[in-house]
Every structure is written in C-alpha cells, then in structure tokens.
Coordinates of C-alpha atoms in Angstrom, one line a residue:
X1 CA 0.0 0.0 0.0
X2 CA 1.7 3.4 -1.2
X3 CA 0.9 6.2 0.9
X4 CA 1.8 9.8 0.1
X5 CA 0.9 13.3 1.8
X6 CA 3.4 15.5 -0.1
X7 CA 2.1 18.9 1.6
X8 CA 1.6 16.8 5.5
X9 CA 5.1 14.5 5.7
X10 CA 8.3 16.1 6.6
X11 CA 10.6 13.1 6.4
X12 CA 14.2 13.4 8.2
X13 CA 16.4 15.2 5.9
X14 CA 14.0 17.6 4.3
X15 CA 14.9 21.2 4.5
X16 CA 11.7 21.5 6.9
X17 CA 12.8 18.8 9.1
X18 CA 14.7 20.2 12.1
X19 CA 11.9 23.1 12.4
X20 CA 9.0 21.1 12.2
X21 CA 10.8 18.9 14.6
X22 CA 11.5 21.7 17.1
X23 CA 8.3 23.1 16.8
X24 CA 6.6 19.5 18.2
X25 CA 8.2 20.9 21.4
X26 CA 6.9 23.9 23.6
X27 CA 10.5 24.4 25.7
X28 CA 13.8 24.4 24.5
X29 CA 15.1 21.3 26.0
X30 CA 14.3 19.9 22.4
X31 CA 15.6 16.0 23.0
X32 CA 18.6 14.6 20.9
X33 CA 15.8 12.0 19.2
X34 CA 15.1 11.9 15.6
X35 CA 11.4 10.8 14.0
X36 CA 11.6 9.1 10.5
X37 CA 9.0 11.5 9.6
X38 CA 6.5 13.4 10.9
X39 CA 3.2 13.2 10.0
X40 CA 0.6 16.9 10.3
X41 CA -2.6 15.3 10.0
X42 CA -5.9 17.4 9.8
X43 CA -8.5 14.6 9.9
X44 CA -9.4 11.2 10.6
X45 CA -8.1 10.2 7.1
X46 CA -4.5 11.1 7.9
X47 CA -4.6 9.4 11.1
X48 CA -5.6 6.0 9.3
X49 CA -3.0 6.8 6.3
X50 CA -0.3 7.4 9.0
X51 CA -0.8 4.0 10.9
X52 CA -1.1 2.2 7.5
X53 CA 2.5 4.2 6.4
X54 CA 4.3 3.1 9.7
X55 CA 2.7 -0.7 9.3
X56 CA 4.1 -0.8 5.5
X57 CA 7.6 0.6 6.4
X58 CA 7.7 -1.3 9.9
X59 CA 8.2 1.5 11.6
X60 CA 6.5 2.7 15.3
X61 CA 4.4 5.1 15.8
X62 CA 4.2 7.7 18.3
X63 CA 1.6 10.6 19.0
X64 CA 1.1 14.4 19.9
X65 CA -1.3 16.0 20.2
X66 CA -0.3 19.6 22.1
X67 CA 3.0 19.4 22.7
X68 CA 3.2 20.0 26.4
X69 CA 5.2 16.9 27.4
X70 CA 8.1 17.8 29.7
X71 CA 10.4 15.3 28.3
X72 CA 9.1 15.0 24.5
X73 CA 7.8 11.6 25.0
X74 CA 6.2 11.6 21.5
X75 CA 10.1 12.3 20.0
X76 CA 11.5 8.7 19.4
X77 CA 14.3 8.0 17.5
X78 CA 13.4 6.2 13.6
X79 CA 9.2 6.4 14.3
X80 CA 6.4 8.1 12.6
X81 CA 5.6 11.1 14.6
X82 CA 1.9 11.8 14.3
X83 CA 0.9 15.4 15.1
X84 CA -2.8 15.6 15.4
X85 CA -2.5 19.2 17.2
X86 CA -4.6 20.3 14.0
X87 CA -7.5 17.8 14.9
X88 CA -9.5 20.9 17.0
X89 CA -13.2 20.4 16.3
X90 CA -15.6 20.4 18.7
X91 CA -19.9 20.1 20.0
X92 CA -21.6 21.0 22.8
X93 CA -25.0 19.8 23.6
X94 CA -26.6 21.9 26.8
X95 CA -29.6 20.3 26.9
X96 CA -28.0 17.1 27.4
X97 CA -25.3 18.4 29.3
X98 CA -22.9 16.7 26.7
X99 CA -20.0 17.7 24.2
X100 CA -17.4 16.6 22.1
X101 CA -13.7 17.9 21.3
X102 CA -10.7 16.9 19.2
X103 CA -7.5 15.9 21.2
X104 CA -5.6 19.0 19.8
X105 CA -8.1 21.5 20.9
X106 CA -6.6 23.5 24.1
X107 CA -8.5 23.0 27.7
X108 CA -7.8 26.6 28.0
X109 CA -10.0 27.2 24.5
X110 CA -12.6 24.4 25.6
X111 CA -13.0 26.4 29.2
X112 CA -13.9 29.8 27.1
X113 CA -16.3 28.3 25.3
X114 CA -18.3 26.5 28.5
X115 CA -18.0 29.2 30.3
X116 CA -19.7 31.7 27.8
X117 CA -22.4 29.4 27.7
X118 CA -22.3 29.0 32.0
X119 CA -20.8 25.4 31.5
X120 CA -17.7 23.6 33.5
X121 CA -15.8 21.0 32.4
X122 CA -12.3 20.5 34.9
X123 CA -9.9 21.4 32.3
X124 CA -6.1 21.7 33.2
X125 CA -4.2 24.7 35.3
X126 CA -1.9 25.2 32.1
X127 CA -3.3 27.5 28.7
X128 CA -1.5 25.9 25.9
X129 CA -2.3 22.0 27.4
X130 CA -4.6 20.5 24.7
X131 CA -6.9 17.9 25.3
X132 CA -5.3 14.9 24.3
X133 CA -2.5 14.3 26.5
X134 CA -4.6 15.8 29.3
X135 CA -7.4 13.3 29.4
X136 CA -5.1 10.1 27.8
X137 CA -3.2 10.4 31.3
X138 CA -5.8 11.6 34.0
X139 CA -6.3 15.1 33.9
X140 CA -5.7 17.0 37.2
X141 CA -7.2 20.1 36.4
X142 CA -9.4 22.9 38.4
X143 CA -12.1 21.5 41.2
X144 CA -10.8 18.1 40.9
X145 CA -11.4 17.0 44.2
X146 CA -14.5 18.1 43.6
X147 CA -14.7 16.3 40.1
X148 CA -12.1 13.7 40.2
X149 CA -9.4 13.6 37.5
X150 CA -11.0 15.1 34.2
X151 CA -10.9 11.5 32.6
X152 CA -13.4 10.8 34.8
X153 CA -15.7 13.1 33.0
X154 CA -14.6 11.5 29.6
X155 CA -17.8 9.0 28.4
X156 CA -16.8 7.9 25.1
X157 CA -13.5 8.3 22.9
X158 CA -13.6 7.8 18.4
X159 CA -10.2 6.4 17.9
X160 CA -8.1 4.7 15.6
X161 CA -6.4 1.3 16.0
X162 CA -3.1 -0.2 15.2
X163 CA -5.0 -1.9 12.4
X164 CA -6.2 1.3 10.6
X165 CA -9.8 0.8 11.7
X166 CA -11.6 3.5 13.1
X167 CA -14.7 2.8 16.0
X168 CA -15.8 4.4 19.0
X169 CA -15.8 2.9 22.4
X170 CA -17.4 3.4 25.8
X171 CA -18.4 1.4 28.7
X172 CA -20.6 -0.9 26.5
X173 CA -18.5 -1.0 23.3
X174 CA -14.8 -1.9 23.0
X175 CA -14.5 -1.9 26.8
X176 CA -11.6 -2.5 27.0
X177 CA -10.2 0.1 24.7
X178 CA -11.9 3.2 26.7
X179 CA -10.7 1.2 30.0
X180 CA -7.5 1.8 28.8
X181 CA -7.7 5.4 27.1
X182 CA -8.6 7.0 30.8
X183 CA -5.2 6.6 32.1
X184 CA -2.7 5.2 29.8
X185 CA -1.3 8.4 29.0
X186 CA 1.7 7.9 26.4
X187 CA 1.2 4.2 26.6
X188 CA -2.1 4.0 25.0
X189 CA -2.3 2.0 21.9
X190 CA -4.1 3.7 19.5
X191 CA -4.8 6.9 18.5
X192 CA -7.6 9.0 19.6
X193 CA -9.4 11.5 17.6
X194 CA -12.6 12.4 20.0
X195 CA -13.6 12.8 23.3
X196 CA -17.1 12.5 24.3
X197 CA -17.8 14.2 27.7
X198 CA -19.6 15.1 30.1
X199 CA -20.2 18.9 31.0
X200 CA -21.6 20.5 34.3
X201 CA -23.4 23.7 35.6
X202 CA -20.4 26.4 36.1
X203 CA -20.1 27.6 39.3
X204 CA -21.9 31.1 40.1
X205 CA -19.3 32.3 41.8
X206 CA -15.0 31.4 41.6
X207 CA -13.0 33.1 44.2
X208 CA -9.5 33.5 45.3
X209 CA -7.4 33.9 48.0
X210 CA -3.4 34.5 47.4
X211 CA -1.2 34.8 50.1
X212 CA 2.9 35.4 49.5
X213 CA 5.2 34.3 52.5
X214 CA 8.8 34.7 52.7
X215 CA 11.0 31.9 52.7
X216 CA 12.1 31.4 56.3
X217 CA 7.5 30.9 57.0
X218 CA 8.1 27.7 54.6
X219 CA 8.2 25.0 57.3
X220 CA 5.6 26.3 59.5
X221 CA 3.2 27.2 56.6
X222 CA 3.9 23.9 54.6
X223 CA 2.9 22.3 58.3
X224 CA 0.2 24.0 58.4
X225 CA -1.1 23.5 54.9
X226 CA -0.6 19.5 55.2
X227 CA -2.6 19.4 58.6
X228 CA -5.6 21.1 57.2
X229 CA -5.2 19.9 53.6
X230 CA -7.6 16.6 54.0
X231 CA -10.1 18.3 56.2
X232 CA -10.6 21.4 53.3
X233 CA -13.7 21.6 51.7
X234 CA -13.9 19.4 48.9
X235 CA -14.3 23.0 46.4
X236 CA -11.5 24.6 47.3
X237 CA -8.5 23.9 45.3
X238 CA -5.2 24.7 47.6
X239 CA -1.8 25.1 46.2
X240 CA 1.5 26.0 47.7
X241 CA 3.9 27.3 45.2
X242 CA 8.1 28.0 45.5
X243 CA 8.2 30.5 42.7
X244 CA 11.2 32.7 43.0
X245 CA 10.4 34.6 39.6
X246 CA 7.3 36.2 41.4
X247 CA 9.7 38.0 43.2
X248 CA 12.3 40.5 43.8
X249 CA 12.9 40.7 47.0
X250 CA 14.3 37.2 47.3
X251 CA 12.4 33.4 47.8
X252 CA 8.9 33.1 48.2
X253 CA 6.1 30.8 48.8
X254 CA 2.8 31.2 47.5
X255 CA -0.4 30.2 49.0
X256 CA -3.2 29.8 46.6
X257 CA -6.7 28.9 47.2
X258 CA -9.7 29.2 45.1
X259 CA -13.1 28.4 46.1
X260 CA -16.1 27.5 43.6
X261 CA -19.9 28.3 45.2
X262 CA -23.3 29.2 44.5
X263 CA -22.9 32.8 45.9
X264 CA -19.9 35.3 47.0
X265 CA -21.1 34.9 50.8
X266 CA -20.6 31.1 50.7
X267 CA -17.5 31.9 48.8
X268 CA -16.0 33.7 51.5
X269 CA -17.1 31.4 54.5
X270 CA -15.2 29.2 52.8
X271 CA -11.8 31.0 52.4
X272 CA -11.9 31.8 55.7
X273 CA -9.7 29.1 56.8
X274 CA -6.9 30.7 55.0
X275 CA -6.9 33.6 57.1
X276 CA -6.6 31.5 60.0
X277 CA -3.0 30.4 58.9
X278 CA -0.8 30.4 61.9
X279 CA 1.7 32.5 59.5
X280 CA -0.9 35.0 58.4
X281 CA 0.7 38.3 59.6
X282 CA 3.8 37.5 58.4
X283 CA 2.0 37.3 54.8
X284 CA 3.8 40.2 52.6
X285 CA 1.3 40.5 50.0
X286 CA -2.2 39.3 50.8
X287 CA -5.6 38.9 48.3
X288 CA -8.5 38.1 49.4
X289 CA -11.9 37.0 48.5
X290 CA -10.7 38.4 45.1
X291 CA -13.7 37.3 42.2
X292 CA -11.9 35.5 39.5
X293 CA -12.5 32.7 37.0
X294 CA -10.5 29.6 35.9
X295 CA -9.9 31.3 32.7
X296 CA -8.0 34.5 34.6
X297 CA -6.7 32.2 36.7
X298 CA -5.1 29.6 34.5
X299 CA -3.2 33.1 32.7
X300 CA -2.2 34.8 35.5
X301 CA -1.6 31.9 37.9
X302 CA 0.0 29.5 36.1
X303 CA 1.5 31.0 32.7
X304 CA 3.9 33.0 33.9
X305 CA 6.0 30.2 35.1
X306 CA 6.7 28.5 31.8
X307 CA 9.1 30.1 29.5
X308 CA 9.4 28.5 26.4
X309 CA 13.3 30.1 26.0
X310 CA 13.9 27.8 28.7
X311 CA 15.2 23.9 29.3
X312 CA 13.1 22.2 31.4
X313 CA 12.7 18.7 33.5
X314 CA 10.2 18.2 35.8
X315 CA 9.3 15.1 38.4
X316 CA 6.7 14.3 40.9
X317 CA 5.3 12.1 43.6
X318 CA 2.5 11.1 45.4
X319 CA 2.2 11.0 49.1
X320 CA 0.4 10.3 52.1
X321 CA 3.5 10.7 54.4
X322 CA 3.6 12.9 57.2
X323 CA 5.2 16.0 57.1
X324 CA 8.0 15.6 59.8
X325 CA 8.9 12.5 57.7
X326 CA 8.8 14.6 54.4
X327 CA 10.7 17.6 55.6
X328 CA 14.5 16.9 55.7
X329 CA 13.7 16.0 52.0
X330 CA 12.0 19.4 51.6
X331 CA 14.6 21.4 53.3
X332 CA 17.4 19.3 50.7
X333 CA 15.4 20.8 48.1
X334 CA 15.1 24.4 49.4
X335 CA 18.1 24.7 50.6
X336 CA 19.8 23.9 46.9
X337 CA 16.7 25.3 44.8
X338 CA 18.1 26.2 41.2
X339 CA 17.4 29.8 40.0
X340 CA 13.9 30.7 38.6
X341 CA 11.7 30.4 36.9
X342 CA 12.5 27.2 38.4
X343 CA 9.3 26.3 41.0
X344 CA 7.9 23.3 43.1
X345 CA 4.4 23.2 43.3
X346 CA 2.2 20.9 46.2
X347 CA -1.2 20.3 45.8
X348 CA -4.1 19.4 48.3
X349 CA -6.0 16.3 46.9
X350 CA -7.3 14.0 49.6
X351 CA -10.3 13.9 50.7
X352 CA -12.3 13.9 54.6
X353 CA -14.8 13.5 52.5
X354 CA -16.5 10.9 50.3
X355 CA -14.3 11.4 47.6
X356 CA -15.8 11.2 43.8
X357 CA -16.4 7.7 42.7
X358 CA -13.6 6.3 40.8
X359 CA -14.6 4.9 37.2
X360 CA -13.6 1.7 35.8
X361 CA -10.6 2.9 34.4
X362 CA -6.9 2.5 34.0
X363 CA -6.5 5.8 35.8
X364 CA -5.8 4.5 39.4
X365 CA -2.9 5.6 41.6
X366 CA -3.8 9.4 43.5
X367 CA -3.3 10.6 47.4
X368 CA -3.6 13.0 49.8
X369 CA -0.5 15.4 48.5
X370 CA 0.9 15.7 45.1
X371 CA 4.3 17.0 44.9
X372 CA 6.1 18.6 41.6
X373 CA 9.8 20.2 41.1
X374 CA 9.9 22.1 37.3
X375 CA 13.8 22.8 37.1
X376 CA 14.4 25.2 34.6
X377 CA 18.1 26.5 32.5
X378 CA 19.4 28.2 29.9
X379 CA 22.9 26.3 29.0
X380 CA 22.7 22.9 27.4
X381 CA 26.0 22.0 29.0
X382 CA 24.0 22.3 32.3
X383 CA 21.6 19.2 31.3
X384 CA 23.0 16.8 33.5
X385 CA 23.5 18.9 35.8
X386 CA 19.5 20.3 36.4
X387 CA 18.4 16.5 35.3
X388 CA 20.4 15.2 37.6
X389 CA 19.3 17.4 40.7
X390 CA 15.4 17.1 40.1
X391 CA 15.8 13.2 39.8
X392 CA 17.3 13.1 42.9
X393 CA 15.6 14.8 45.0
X394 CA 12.7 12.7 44.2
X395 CA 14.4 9.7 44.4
X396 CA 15.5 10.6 48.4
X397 CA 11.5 10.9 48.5
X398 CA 10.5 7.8 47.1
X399 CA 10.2 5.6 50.2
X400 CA 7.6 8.3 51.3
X401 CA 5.9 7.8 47.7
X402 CA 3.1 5.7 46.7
X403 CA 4.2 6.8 42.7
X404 CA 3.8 9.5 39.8
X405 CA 1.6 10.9 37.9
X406 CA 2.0 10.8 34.0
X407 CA 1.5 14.6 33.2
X408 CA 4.5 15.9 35.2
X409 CA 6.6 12.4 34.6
X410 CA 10.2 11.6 35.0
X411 CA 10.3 7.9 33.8
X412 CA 13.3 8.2 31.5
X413 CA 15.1 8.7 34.3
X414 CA 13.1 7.4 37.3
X415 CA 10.9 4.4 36.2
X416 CA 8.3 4.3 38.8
X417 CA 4.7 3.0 39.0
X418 CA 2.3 5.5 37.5
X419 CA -0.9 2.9 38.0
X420 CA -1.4 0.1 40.2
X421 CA 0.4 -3.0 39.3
X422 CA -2.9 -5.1 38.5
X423 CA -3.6 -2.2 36.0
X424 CA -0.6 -2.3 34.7
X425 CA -0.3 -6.0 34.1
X426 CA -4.3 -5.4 32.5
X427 CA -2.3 -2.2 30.1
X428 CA 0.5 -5.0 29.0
X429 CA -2.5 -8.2 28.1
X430 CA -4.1 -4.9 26.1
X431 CA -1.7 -3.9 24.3
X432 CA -0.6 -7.6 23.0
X433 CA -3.9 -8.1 22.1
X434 CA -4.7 -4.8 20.3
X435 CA -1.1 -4.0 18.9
X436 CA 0.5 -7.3 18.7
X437 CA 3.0 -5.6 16.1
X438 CA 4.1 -3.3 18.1
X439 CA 3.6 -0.4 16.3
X440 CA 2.0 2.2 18.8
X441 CA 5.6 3.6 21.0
X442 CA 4.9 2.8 25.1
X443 CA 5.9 5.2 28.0
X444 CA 9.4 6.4 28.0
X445 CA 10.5 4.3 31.4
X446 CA 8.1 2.1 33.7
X447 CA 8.3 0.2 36.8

C-alpha cells in the first residue's frame, strides 16, 4: 500500500525537518531524538493513512497531540511522529449536558467556550495543554477534588487502532479500549481522535485567595497546609507554590486557594480558613476573596512560570507521608533550589470526605498530596547537571511515595509506577492483544 501526503510529511532530511521537529516541542530542551518523519494530520483520514505508512515501512508510531510533554515523549528516534494538534473540532449539547472535542483542541479554549455558555468541564491549570495528553493520562485540572481527575468526566472516545480501523468505544462497546484510554497516557495503543464528555453547571461564583510568604514561614506554613489539607472543603483547590520569579525581593512561597460556590457569601465562608493560617501576619502580599474565574486564573496563575526560551525537566510524587517524615527532603530541596523560573508546586488532593467515585478505568494511583519540582536552565551544557538534581531529589523521597503521575513524569530517568500494578499487568495483556506488532511507542521508562 503506497501512501503519500506530499504537503503533511516532513521526512528526516528535508529542508523542513529540524523546524517542524523543534516546533513539536513547547520548551527548549528539544531531546537529541530523531522521527523518521513526521506526519501533520488534519483529519481522521490522515490518522488511518499514518498508521497504515508506519505498518508498511515497519516503523513505530508515536503521538502528539499539544505538545506539552516535559520530556518529549512523543520524540522517538526512527518512528512516525503523528501530530494531530490540528484535529480541534468540537460540539456542545446543553440540553444534554454533553460535548465533544478533538485531542488538539486546548483545555484553555474548551474552558472559554463552556464558560460563555455558563458550563464547566475540569480542564487543566496550564493555557496551551490541549486535550489529548490531558485526558489520555488523567487530567488533574481545576475542582478536581471536587470532580475527580478530568478522565473521569470522559464518556466515550472515536479512535483509531493499530490496524487502521476506526470505532468508538465506551463502557458498552470496545470496553476494554476506553478502559484503557482513561489513564494510559503515552502508553495508549491507538490513536484517539474524539472525546465524548460530560459537561456540568459552572459555578456562580469562583473566588480567590493568594497569600505570599517569605521563605524562612516555609516550614511552619507547609505544616500547616498539610494538617488542614484533608479536612478542606472538597471545592477549594489549595496550592502552595516556591516561585522565586514572582519576586524580587528574594524566595517566596505562595499560598493559593480558590473556592467555587453558588454565591460570594458562601465563597468567602469558605476561604476563611486561609486567614486562619498560623503564619498569616507575616503574609507580605495578601488577596482576598478576590472574584476570578478559571480562565483569569489559568493566565495569570500558572503562565507565567513557563518560559518556552527555557530547558526544562520536571518530576513528581505522590504521598500520604507525614510531614515531619517529608521535611529533611524538603529542606534538601530548598536549601539547593536552582534559580527561577525554576518552582515546586504541592497540591491538596485528599479527601475527609467521600471522595468522587472512581470509574472503571486505567486511571488508578492518587493521594492525599501531590508533589512537583519544574527545574528550569538556559545552558545545554548544564543538562546533567538540572536532570540530575530534580531526579534526585525525588528519588530521596521515594520511600515516602506511593508513585507518579503521567503529566508531570520523569520515567526516562526514574521508572516508577504510574498505576497500580494489577492495571498495569491489565495495560500490557491490552496492548498484545490490540497492537500485537508493536507499532504504537509505550511510555518512556516504567516500573
């Protein structure tokens, strides 16, 4: 079977090819990996024709669909790289509280859209994250303690299989693939080119409270923070932030919470409990009960730390541990933090609560306290150097971890598990069955 997109395929040693390839890649840590080709599809036809080209030339096939990867897992050396950032469509249905998006469309555009039209869906905390990566590896997004990860809220997927053949699937039809496209992340063996999901009644009100400490508060409010974090309200979305580039005066930590409710007084009782904090006077800059939405958020709250001139690694872990047992790990990392816009970012996830049920879904390793290091440079000299630190530090924390999660991963160079182990025996009898060739790349590292 010939195939041929002459104005969609930049092959490896086309004038095109090292810009198209650098492009797949929102940082400048570009990785020293080199596609075959890369394949720009805009619809379901070149997704089929690109599975049917790597098939014919035995070649592997990996996917992107946005972009945002921290370690450019979809750039593998000698595979066809399909880039389906172009597949952007989307539906919404508001009487049956339904909708339907392409994997390249951004969470931040999807968000814009509900929200215009008083809708939610829990898309993710970054603007340029599209859909596809987001929901293919969990999805921890805005109100997700609320929500659960935003797979959760996924209810039927059109996809593509290592055979060429295109079909939907849910929990009645092809089971087992949609089991597996709610938490497989990279790993996922085929290619999806629809979600189906589920949208709710936007909150009436979204508030904020943001507090900014100075360094020498960080034990006693990171204490503080991790005493109370369980016992929150299941709307309020807590997160403590190192960011050193939101400041000149030297480090920080930033305290933010965000409540969603039905009315600005409810909103308010809520936040409350921040300015409780033990460390509240010593607060240097201090908003509160600010209205906001995830939108604003999302721009000003998250953006600013990612600058695409940058290198970048990033690593993470799941705990439950206490936080006497976690701080001489924490005070290793503070006291050697790189310079910004290098940050390290913890967020409150359990629940003294019922939390939301879980789904029948690959998706299956969370905890009480997720805990992130973004290590950013300029040199490529320094690679080993910033790679090195970030993996290490996590490592000193992984008898305190319970394991990863796939959209901040690190498993090229720390291979730890990212779902339970029964799931992850289910992922491997999958994939043999659904891609006994091969063709569809797995994650970069595992367990």
């Amino acid at each position: 079977m010939s195939i041929s997109f002459p104005t969609r395929l930049v092959w490896r040693g086309d004038e095109r090819y090292e810009q198209t390839r650098r492009e797949t890649l929102w940082h400048a840590g570009l990785p020293n990996r080199f596609p075959a080709v890369i394949v720009q599809a805009i619809d379901v036809n070149d997704v089929v024709a690109a599975i049917h080209l790597a098939r014919d030339r035995g070649l592997q096939l990996s996917v992107r669909s946005g972009g945002h990867s921290w370690a450019g897992t979809f750039l593998r050396d000698n595979v066809v790289l399909l880039d389906i950032s172009r597949l952007r469509d989307f539906s919404i249905d508001r009487e049956a509280m339904t909708g339907s998006a392409q994997p390249g469309l951004k969470g931040s555009e999807l968000d814009k859209i509900l929200m215009a039209q008083g809708l939610w869906f829990p898309t993710g905390h970054c603007t340029n994250v599209c859909l596809g990566g987001y929901l293919l590896q969990g999805g921890f997004g805005w109100n997700g303690r609320e929500y659960g990860p935003a797979c959760m809220s996924v209810i039927g997927v059109e996809l593509v299989t290592a055979e060429g053949e295109v079909c939907y699937a849910d929990e009645k039809q092809n089971a087992d693939l949609f089991w597996a496209a709610r938490g497989a992340g990279p790993g996922f063996f085929a290619v999806v080119t629809r979600f189906h999901i589920k949208v709710y009644p936007r909150s009436l009100v979204t508030m904020n409270n943001t507090y900014v400490y100075p360094a020498e508060v960080f034990e006693e409010l990171y204490r503080w923070a991790h005493e109370i974090g369980r016992a929150t309200p299941a709307e309020i979305h807590m997160m403590l932030l190192r960011d050193d580039s939101a400041s000149t005066a030297g480090p920080i930590t930033i305290l933010s919470a965000t409540a969603f409710a039905g009315g600005e007084e409810e909103a308010r009782a809520t936040l409350s409990l921040f300015e409780a904090c033990p460390a509240r006077k010593r607060a240097v800059v201090a908003e509160v009960n600010r209205p906001t939405t995830t939108v604003e958020l999302t721009a000003l709250g998250t953006d600013r730390h990612f600058d695409a001139t940058k290198r970048y690694v990033a690593d993470n872990i799941w705990t439950h541990a206490t936080f006497d047992d976690l701080l001489p790990g924490l005070q290793q990392i503070v006291g050697s933090f790189p310079p910004a816009p290098t940050f390290m970012e913890w967020m409150n996830w359990g629940y003294d609560h019922e939390p939301p049920r879980q789904a029948n879904m690959a998706y299956s390793l969370e905890d009480d306290f997720h805990f992130s290091l973004y290590t950013a440079w300029d040199n490529p000299a320094d690679d080993a150097k910033f790679v090195g630190w970030t993996t290490e530090r996590l490592r000193q924390l992984e008898p305190l971890s319970t394991g990863t999660q796939l959209a901040d991963e690190n498993l090229i160079n720390r291979p730890v598990r990212f779902v339970s182990d029964e799931n992850l025996r289910r992922l491997d009898a999958l994939r043999t069955r659904y891609d006994p060739q091969g063709i569809f790349v797995s994650w970069l590292g595992r367990p």
